[in-house]
Tab-separated table of C-alpha atoms and ligand atoms in Angstrom:
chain	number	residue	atom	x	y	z
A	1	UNK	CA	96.969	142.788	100.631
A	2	UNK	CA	99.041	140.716	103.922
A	3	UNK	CA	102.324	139.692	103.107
A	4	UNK	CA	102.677	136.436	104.564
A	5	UNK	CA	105.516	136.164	107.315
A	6	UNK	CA	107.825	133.220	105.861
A	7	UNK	CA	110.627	131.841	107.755
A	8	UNK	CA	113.572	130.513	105.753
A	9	UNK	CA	114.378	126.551	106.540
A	10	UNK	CA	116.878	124.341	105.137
A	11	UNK	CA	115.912	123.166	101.258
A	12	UNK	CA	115.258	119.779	103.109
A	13	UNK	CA	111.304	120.089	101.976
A	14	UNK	CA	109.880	117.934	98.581
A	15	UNK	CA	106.743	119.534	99.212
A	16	UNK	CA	104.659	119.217	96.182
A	17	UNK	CA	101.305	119.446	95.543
A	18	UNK	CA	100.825	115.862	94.026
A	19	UNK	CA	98.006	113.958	92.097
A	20	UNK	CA	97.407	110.550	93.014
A	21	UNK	CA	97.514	107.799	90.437
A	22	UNK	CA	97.753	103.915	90.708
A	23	UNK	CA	99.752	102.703	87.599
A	24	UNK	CA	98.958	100.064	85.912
A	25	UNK	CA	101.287	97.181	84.348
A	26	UNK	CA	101.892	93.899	82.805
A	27	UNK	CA	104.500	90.975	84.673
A	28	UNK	CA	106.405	88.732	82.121
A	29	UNK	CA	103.593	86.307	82.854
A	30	UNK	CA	101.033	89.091	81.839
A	31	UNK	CA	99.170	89.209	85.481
A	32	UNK	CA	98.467	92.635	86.568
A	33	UNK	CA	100.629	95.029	89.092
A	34	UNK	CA	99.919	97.757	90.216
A	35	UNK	CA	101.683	100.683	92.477
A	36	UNK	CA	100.645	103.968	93.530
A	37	UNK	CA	102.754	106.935	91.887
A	38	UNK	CA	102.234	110.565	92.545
A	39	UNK	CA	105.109	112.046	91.036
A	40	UNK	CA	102.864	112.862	87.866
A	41	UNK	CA	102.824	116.111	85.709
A	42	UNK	CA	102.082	116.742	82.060
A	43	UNK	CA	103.859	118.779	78.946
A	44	UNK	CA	102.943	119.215	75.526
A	45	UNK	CA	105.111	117.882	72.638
A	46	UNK	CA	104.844	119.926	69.060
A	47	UNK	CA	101.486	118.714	67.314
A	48	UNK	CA	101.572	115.229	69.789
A	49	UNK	CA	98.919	116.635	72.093
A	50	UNK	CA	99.708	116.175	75.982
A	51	UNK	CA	102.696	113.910	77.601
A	52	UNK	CA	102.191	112.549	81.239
A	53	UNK	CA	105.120	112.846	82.847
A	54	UNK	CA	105.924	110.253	85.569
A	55	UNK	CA	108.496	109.745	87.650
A	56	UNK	CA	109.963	106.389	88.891
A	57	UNK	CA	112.793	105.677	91.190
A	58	UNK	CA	114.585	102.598	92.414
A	59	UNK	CA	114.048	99.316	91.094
A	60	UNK	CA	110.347	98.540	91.571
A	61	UNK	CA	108.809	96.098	89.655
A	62	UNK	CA	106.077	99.099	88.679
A	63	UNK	CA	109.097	100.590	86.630
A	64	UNK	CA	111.177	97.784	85.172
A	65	UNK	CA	107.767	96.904	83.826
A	66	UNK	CA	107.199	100.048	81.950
A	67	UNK	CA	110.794	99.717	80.754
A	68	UNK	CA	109.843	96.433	79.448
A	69	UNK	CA	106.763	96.813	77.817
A	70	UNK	CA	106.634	100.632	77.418
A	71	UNK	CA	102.948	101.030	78.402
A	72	UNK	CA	100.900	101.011	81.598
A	73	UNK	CA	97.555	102.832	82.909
A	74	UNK	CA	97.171	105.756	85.075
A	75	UNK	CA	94.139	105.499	87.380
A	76	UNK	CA	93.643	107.865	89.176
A	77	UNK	CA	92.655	107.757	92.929
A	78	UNK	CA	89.466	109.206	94.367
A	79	UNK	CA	89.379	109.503	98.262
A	80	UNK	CA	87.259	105.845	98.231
A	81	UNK	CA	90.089	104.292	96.461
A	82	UNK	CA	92.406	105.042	99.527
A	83	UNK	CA	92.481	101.278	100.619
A	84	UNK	CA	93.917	100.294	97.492
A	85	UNK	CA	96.579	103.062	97.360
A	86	UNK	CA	97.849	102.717	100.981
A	87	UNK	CA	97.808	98.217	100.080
A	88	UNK	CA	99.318	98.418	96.327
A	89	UNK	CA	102.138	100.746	98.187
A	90	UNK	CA	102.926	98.790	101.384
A	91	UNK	CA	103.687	95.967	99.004
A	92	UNK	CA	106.291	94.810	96.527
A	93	UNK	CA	105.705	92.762	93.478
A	94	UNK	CA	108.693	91.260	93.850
A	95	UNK	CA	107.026	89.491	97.285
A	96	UNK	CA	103.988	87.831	95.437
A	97	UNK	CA	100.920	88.837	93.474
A	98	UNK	CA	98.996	92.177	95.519
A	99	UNK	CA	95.453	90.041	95.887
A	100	UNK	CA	95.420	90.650	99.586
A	101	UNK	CA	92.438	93.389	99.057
A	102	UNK	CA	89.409	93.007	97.100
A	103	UNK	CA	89.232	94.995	93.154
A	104	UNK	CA	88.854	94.264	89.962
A	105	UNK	CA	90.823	94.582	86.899
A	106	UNK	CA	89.550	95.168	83.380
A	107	UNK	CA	91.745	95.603	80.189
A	108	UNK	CA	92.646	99.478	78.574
A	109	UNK	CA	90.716	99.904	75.690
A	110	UNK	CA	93.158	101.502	73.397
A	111	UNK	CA	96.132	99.302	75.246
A	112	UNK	CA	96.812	95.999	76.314
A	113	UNK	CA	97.144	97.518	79.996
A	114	UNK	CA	94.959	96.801	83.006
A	115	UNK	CA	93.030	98.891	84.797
A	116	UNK	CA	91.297	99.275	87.819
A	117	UNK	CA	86.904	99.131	87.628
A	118	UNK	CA	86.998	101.799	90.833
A	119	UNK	CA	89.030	104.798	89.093
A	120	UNK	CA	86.711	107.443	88.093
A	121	UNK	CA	89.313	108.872	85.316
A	122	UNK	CA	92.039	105.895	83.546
A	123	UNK	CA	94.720	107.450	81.494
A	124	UNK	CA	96.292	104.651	78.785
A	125	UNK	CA	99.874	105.469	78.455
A	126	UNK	CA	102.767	104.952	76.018
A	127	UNK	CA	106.154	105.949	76.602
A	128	UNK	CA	107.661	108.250	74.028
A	129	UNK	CA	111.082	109.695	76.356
A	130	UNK	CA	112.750	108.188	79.157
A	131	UNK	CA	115.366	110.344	80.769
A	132	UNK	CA	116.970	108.495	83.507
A	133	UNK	CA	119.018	110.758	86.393
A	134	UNK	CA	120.058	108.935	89.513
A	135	UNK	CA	118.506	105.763	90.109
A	136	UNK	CA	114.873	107.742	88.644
A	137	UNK	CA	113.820	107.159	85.454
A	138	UNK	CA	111.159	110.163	84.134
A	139	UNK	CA	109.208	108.663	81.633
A	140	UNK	CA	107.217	111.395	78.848
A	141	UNK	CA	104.069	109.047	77.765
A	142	UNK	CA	101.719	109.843	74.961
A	143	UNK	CA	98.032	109.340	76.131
A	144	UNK	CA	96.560	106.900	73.436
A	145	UNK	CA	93.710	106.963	75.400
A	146	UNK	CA	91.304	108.062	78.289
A	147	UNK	CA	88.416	106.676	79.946
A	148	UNK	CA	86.341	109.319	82.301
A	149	UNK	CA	83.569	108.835	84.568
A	150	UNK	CA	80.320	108.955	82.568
A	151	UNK	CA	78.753	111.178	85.502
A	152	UNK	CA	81.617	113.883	84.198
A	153	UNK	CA	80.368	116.237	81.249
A	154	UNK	CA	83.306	118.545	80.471
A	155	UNK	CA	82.480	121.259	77.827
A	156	UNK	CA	85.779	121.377	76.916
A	157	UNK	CA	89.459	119.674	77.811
A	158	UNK	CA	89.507	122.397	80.815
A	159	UNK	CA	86.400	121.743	81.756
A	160	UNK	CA	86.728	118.993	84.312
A	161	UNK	CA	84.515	119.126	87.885
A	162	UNK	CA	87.002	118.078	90.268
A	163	UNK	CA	84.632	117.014	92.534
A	164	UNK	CA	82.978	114.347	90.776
A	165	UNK	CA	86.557	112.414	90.613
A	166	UNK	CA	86.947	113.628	94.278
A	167	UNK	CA	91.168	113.256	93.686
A	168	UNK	CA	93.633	112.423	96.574
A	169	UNK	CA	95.845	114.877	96.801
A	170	UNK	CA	99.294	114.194	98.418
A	171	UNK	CA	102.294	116.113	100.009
A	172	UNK	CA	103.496	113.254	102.135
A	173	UNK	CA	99.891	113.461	103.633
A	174	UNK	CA	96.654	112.409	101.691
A	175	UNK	CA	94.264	115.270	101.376
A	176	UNK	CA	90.797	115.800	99.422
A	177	UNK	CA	89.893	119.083	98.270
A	178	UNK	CA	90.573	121.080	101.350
A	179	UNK	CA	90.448	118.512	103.764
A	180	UNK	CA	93.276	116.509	105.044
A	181	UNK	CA	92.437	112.384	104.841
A	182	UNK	CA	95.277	111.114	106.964
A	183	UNK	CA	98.989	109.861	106.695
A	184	UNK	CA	100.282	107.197	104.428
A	185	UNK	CA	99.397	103.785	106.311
A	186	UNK	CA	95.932	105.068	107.888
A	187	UNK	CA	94.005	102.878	105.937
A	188	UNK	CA	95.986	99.978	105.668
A	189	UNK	CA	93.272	96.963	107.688
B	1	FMN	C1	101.450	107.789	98.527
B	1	FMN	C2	102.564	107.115	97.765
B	1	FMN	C3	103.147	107.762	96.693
B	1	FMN	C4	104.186	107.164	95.971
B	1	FMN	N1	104.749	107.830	94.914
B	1	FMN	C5	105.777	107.269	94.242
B	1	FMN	C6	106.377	107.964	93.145
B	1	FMN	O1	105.946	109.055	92.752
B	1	FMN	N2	107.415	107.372	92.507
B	1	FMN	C7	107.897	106.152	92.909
B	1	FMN	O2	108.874	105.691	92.308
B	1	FMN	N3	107.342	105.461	93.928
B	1	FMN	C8	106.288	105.992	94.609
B	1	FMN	N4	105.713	105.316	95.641
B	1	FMN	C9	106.268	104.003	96.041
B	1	FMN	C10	105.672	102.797	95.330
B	1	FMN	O3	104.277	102.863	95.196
B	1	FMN	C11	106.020	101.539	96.157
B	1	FMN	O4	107.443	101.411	96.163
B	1	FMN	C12	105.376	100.274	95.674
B	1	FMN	O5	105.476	99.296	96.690
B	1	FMN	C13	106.004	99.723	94.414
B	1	FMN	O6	105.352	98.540	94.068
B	1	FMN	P1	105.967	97.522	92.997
B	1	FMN	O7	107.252	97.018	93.575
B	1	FMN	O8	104.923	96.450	92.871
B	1	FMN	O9	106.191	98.289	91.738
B	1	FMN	C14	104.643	105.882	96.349
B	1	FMN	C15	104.026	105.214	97.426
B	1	FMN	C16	102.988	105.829	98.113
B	1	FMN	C17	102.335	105.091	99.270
């Protein structure tokens, strides 16, 4: 077996291997946000089934919405949905509604959430935790419900093909499954 030569570097590195989600949410008025958000893991709470766990930091309108109303929908991004994850994250709800790309929004179908027609695999969310450190608040959400690509057939809950939902995967670059996509802002138009 090689041992890999490593060099040691300063602990200056977030590198993570992250999924790529676009969360859904509800403004006061009840129009639809959303913002991409790949700082998304999951744990298991006694007898609850799974928690997402998301992360959210600063004071985007993406979070103070979830504080608010508690719910939201995870869609997650397939390497087609790029577009709409490079335009949902170059912009701020706080500057105007994000309709300067073409999608479409339908409603969650366990929650009152929206969520987008194009994501292969929609996760409807409800907070149960919020643990707040710094100006990050980590939100532990019980998945009330999820909506999968009908092309999927998964014998069982590890039995998911990958490569029909053809995930973005991101570490400060967007990546497919073993091949590198580009760098945040590539697909803006
Ligand atoms: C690839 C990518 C990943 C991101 N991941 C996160 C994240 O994990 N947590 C977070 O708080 N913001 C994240 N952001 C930033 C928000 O998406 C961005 O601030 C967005 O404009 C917020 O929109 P809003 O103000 O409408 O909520 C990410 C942005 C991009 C482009």
């Amino acid at each position: 077996m090689n041992k890999i030569k490593r060099r040691s570097v300063d602990p200056v590195f977030s590198m993570c291997v992250q999924p790529s989600f676009i969360i859904g949410t509800n403004n006061e008025d009840g129009s639809p946000n959303f913002a991409p958000i790949t700082w998304v893991s999951a744990t298991q709470e006694e007898d609850e089934g799974y928690l997402l766990v998301i992360s959210m930091f600063g004071t985007k309108k993406t979070k103070t919405n979830v504080l608010r109303t508690g719910i939201f929908s995870a869609n997650l991004v397939s390497a087609d949905m790029l577009p709409l994850m490079d335009y949902f994250g170059s912009r701020h709800a706080r500057d105007g509604r994000k309709d300067g790309i073409p999608y479409s929004v339908s409603r969650g179908e366990k929650l009152d959430v929206p969520v987008l027609d194009q994501s292969r695999w929609v996760y409807e969310c409800e907070v149960a935790h919020t643990l707040e450190t710094g100006n990050s608040a980590t939100f532990f959400c019980r998945i009330r419900g999820i909506q999968m690509d009908e092309r999927l057939h998964c014998g069982d809950i590890f039995d998911v093909d990958l490569t029909v939902l053809d995930p973005v995967v991101y570490s400060g670059k967007y990546h497919s499954l073993g091949k590198v996509l580009g760098n945040i802002g590539d697909f803006l138009k």
